[in-house]
Short mmCIF file of C-alpha atoms in Angstrom, two decimals:
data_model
loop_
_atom_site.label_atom_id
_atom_site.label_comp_id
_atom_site.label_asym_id
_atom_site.label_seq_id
_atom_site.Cartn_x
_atom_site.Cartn_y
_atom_site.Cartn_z
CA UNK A 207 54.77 196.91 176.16
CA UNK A 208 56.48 199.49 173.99
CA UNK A 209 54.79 202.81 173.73
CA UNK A 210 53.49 203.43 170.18
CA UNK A 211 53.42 206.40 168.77
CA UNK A 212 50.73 207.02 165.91
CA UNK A 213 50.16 209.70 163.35
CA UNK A 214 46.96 209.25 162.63
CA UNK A 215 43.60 208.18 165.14
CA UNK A 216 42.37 206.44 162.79
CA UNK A 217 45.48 203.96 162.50
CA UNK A 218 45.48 204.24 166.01
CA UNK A 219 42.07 202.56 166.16
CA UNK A 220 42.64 200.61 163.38
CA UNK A 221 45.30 199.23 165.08
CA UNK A 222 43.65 198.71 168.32
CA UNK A 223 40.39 196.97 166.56
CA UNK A 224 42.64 194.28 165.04
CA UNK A 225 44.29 193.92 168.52
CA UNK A 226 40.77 193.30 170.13
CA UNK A 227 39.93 191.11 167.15
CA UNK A 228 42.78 188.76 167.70
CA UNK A 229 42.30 188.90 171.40
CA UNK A 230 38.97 188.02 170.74
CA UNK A 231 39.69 185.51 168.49
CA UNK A 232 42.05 183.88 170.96
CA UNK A 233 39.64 184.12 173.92
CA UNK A 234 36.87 181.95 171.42
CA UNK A 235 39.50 179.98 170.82
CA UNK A 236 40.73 179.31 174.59
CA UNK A 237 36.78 178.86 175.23
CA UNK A 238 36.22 176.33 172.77
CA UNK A 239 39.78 174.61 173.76
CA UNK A 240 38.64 175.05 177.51
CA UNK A 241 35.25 173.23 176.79
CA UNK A 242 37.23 170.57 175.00
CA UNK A 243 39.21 170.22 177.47
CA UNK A 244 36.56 169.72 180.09
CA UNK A 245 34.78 167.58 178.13
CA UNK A 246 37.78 165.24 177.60
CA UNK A 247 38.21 166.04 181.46
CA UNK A 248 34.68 164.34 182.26
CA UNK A 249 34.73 161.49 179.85
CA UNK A 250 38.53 161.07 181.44
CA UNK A 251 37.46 161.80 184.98
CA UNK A 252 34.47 158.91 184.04
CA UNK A 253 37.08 156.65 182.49
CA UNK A 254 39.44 157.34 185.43
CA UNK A 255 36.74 156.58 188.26
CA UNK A 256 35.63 153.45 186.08
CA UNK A 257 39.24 151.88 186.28
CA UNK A 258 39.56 153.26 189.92
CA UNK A 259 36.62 151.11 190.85
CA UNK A 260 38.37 148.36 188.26
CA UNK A 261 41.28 148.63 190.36
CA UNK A 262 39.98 148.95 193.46
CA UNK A 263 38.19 146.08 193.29
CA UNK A 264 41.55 144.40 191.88
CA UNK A 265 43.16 145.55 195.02
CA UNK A 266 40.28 144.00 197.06
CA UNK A 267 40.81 140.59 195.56
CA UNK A 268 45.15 141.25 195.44
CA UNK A 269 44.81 141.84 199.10
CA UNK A 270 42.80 138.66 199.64
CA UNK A 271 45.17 137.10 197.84
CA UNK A 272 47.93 137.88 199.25
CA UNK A 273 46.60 137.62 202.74
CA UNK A 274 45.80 133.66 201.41
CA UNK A 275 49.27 133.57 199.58
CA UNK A 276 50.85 134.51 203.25
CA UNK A 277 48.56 131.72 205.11
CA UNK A 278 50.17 129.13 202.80
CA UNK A 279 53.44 130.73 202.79
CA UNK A 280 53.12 130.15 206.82
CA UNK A 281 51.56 126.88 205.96
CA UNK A 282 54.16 125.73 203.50
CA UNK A 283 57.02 127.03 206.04
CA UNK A 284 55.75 125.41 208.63
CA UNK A 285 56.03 122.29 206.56
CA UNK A 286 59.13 122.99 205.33
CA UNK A 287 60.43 123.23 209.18
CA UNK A 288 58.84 120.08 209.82
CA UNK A 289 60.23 118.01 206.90
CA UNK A 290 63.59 119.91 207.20
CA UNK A 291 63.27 118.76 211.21
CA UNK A 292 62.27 114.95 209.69
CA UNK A 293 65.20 115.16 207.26
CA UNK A 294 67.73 116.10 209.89
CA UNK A 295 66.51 113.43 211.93
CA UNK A 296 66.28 111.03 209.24
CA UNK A 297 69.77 111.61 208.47
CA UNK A 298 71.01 111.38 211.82
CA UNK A 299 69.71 108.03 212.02
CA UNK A 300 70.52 106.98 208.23
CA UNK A 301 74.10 108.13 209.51
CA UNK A 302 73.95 106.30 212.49
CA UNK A 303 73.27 103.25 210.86
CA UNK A 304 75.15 103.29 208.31
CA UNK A 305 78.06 103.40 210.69
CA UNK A 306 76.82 100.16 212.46
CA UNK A 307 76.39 98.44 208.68
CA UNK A 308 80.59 99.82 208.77
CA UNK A 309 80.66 97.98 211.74
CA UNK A 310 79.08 94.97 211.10
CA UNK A 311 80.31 94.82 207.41
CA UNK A 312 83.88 94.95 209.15
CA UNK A 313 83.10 92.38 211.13
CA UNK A 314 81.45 90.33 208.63
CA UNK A 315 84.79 90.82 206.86
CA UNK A 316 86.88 89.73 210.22
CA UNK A 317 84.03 86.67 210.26
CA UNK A 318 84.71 85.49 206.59
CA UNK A 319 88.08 85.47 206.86
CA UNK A 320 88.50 83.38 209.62
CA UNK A 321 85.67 81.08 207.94
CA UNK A 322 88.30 80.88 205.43
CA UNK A 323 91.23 80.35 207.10
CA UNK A 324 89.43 77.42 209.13
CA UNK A 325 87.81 76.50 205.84
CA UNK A 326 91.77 75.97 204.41
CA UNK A 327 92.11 74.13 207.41
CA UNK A 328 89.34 71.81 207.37
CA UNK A 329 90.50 71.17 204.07
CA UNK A 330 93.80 70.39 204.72
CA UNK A 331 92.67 68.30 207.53
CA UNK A 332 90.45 66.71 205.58
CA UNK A 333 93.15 65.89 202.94
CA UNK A 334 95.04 64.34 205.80
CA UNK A 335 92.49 62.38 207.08
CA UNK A 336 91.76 60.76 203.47
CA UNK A 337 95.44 59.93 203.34
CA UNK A 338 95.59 58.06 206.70
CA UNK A 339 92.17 56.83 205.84
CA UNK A 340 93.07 54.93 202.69
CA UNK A 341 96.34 53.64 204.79
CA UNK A 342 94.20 52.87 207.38
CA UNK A 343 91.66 50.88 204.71
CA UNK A 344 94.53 49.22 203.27
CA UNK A 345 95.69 48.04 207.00
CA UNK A 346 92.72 46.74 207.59
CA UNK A 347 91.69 45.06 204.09
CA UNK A 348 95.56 43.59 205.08
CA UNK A 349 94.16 42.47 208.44
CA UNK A 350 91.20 40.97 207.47
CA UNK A 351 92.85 38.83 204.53
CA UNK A 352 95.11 37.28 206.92
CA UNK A 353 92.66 37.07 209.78
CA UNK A 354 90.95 34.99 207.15
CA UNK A 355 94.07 32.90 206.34
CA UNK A 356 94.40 32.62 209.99
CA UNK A 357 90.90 31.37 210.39
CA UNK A 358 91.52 29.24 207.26
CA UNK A 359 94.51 27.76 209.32
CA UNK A 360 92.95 27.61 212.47
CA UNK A 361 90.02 25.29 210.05
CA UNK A 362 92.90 23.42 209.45
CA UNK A 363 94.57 23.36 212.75
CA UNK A 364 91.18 21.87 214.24
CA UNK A 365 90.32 19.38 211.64
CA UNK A 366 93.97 18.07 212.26
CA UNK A 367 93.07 17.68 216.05
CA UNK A 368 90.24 15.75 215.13
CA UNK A 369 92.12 13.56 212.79
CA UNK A 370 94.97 13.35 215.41
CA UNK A 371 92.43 12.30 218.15
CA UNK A 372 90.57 10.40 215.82
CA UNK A 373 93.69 8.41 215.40
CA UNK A 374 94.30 8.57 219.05
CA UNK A 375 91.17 6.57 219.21
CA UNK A 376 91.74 4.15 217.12
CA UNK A 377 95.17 3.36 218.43
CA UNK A 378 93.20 3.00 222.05
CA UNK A 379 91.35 0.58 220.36
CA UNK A 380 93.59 -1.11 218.71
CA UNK A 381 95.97 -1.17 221.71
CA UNK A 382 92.74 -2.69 223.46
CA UNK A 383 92.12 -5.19 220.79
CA UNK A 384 96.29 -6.47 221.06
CA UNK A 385 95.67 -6.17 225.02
CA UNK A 386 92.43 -8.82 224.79
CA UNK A 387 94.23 -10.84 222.15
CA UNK A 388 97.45 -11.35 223.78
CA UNK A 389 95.71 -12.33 227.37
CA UNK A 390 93.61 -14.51 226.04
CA UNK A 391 96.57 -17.31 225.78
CA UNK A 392 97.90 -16.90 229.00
CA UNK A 393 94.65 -16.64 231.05
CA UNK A 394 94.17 -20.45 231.90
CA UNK A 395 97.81 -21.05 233.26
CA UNK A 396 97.02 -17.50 235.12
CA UNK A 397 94.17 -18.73 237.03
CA UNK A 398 95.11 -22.69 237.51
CA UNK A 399 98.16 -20.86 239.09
CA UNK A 400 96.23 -18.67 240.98
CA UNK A 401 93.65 -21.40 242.17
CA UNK A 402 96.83 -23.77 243.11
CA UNK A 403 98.52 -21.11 245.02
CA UNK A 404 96.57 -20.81 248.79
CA UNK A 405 98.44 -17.96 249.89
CA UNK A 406 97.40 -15.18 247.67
CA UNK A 407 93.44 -13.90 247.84
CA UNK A 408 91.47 -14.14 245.17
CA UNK A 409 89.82 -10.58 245.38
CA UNK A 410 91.31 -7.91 244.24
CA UNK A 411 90.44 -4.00 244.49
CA UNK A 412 89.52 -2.25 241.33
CA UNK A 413 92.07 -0.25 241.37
CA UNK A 414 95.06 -2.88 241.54
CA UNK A 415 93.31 -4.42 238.60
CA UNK A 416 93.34 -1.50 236.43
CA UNK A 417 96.80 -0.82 237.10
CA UNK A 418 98.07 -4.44 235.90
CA UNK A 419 95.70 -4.09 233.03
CA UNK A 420 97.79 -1.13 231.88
CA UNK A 421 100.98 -2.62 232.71
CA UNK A 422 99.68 -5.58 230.50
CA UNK A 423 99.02 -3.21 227.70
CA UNK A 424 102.48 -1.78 227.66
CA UNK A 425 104.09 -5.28 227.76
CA UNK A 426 102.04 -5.91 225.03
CA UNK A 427 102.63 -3.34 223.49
CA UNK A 428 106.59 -3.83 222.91
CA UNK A 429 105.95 -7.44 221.83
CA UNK A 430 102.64 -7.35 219.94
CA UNK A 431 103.12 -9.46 216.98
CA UNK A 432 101.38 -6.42 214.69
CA UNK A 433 102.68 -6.04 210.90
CA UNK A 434 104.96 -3.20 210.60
CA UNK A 435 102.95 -1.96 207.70
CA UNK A 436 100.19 -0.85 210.00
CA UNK A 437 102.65 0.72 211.75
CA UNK A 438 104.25 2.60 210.56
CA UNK A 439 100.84 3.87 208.37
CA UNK A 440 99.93 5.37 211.86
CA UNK A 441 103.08 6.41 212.68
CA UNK A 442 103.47 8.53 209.85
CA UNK A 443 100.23 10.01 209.89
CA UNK A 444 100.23 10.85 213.49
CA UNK A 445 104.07 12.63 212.58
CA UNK A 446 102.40 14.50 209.70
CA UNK A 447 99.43 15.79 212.29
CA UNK A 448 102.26 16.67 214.58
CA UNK A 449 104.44 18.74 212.34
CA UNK A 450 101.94 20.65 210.60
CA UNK A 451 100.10 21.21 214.28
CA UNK A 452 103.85 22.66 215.28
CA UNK A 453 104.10 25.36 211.59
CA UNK A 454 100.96 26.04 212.13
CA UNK A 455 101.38 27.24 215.73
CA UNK A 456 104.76 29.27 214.98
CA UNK A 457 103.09 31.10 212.15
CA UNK A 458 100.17 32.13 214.49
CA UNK A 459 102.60 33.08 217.17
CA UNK A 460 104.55 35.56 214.51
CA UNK A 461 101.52 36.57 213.00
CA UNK A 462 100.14 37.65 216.88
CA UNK A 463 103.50 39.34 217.16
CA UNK A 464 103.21 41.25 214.39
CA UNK A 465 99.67 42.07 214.90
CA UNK A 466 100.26 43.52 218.56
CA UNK A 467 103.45 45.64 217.39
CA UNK A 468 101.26 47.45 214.74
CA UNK A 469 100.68 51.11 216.07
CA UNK A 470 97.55 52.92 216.36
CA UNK A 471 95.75 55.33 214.19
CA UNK A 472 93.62 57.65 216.51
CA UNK A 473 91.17 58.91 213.59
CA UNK A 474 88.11 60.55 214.01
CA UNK A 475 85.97 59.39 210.75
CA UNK A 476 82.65 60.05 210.44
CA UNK A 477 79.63 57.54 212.29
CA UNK A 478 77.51 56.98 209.26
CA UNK A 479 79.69 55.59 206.36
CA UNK A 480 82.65 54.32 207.49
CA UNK A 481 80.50 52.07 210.30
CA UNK A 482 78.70 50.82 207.18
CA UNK A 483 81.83 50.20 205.64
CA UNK A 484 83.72 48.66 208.43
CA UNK A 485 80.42 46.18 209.16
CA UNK A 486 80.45 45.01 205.56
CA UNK A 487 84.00 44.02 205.62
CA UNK A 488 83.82 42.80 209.32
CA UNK A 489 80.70 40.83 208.34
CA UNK A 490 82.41 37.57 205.98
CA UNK A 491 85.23 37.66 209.09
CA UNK A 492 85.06 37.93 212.80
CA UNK A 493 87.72 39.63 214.55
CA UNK A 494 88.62 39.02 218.45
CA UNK A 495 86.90 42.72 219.43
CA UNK A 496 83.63 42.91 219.21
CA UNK A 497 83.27 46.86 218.38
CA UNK A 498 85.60 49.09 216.76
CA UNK A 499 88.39 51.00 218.36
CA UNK A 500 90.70 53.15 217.09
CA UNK A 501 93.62 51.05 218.76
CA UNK A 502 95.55 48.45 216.92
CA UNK A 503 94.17 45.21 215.65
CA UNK A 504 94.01 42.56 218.44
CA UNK A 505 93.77 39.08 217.57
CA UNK A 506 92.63 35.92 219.32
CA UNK A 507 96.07 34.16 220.93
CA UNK A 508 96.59 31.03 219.45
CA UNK A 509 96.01 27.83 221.72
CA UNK A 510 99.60 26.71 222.33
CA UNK A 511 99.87 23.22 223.52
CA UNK A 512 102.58 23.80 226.74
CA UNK A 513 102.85 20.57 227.75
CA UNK A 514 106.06 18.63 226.35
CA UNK A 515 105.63 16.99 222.83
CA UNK A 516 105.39 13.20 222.77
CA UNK A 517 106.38 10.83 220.66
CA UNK A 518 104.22 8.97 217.95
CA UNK A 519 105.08 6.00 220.15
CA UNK A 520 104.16 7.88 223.40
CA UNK A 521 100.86 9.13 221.99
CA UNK A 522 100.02 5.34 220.42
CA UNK A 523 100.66 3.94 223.70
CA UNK A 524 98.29 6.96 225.44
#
């Protein structure tokens, strides 16, 4: 503070009494700013221990909180673990299978594609079995229409016999009937003869007997006095007999040639409609086999006369 010099007392105190008044001033005015101040100080002091309490209390419950929050953040990491532990384990197995579905669907693959080469196969196969089976239908519809013109024959062949041994009968009989004509003449000079003569015996064995009646027959035979019509009626139907007999056993000969020469067609076919087939065409004919083989066609041999062929005249006088 500078040192002031004054000239006068009274300026001196003049001076001084303003200096106290404005000190004075000041201090009031420092009071009343100092008991604002407090004032504000309480009511901010009350304010400030209200929202202590306020937050205190916050605190309380942010601490329970939190304490809670970290129980479920264990909680909730514990479960993450567990799941993450499930996952890995799911997904070692999801792998793991999903390598055998690789597998299998590889194999499945492998498994199809033979099924379709075998398929192409059976298929071909198949086409070649319905290409030897319609050859093999046509064989036998072949077979079986000239089994049945060889039974036809055969129908034939038989009712010829029976004509030809029909006439063999009646040429017996009619060999019997010249026989009894042409002794009756001669039988009373026979036995006056016989009774004259002393030397011979008048029995006879049976079989003596039958032999001169046959020798009779022949001699009558040669000089029967029978019209040549008659004749030669028989004659020519007992040739006709003879010479269809004879074409009909050469064509069953060739035909049993042929018929054992055919090869065989070793086919599998299936049991249900192809037997049902084969009965219904076997059923109008009869073949020689009774069941079905996959060998060639064997037919009945035809009945071939080997003794030596006689004459109409031979056969007339048999």
């Amino acid at each position: 503070m500078e040192n002031l010099v004054f000239d006068d007392p009274i300026n001196e105190a003049r001076y001084w009494k303003q200096k106290a008044e404005e000190y004075h001033n000041g201090m009031q005015d420092a009071r009343n700013e100092l008991d604002d101040f407090q004032t504000s100080s309480r009511e901010l002091e009350k304010e400030l221990e209200t929202h202590l309490e306020q937050l205190e209390k916050r605190n309380i419950e942010l601490v329970v909180l939190c304490e809670k929050l970290t129980m479920e953040k264990e909680r909730y990491r514990n479960q993450v673990e567990n799941n993450q532990e499930y996952a890995n384990h799911e997904i070692t197995r999801l792998q793991e299978e999903l390598e055998k579905s690789k597998v299998d669907r590889d194999r499945m693959r492998r498994y199809i594609r033979e099924l379709e080469q075998a398929n192409d196969d059976l298929e071909r196969a198949k086409r070649a079995t319905v290409v030897t089976l319609e050859d093999f239908e046509s064989r036998l519809n072949q077979a079986i229409e000239r089994n049945a013109f060889l039974e036809n024959e055969l129908c034939e062949k038989e009712d010829l016999v029976v004509t030809v041994q029909r006439l063999k009968d009646e040429t017996r009989d009619l060999h019997q009937e010249l026989a009894i004509t042409r002794r009756q003449p001669d039988s009373i000079p026979h036995h006056e003869i016989s009774d004259g003569d002393g030397a011979h015996p008048k029995k006879t064995n049976a079989k003596s007997t039958q032999d001169c009646t046959v020798q009779t027959d022949n001699s009558c035979f040669y000089n029967s006095a029978l019209t040549p019509s008659v004749r030669l009626a028989a004659l020519n139907l007992v040739n006709n007999a003879l010479q269809k007999i004879t074409q009909l056993e050469m064509k069953l000969s060739i035909l049993y040639k042929t018929y054992s020469n055919l090869p065989s067609v070793p086919i599998k076919l299936p049991s249900d409609g192809f037997n049902s087939t084969l009965h219904s065409l076997k059923s109008p004919q009869k073949l020689s086999t009774p069941s079905w083989t996959n060998g060639p066609i064997q037919l009945d041999p035809p009945s071939v006369d080997q003794s030596p062929r006689k004459n109409p005249e031979q056969m007339l006088l048999d």
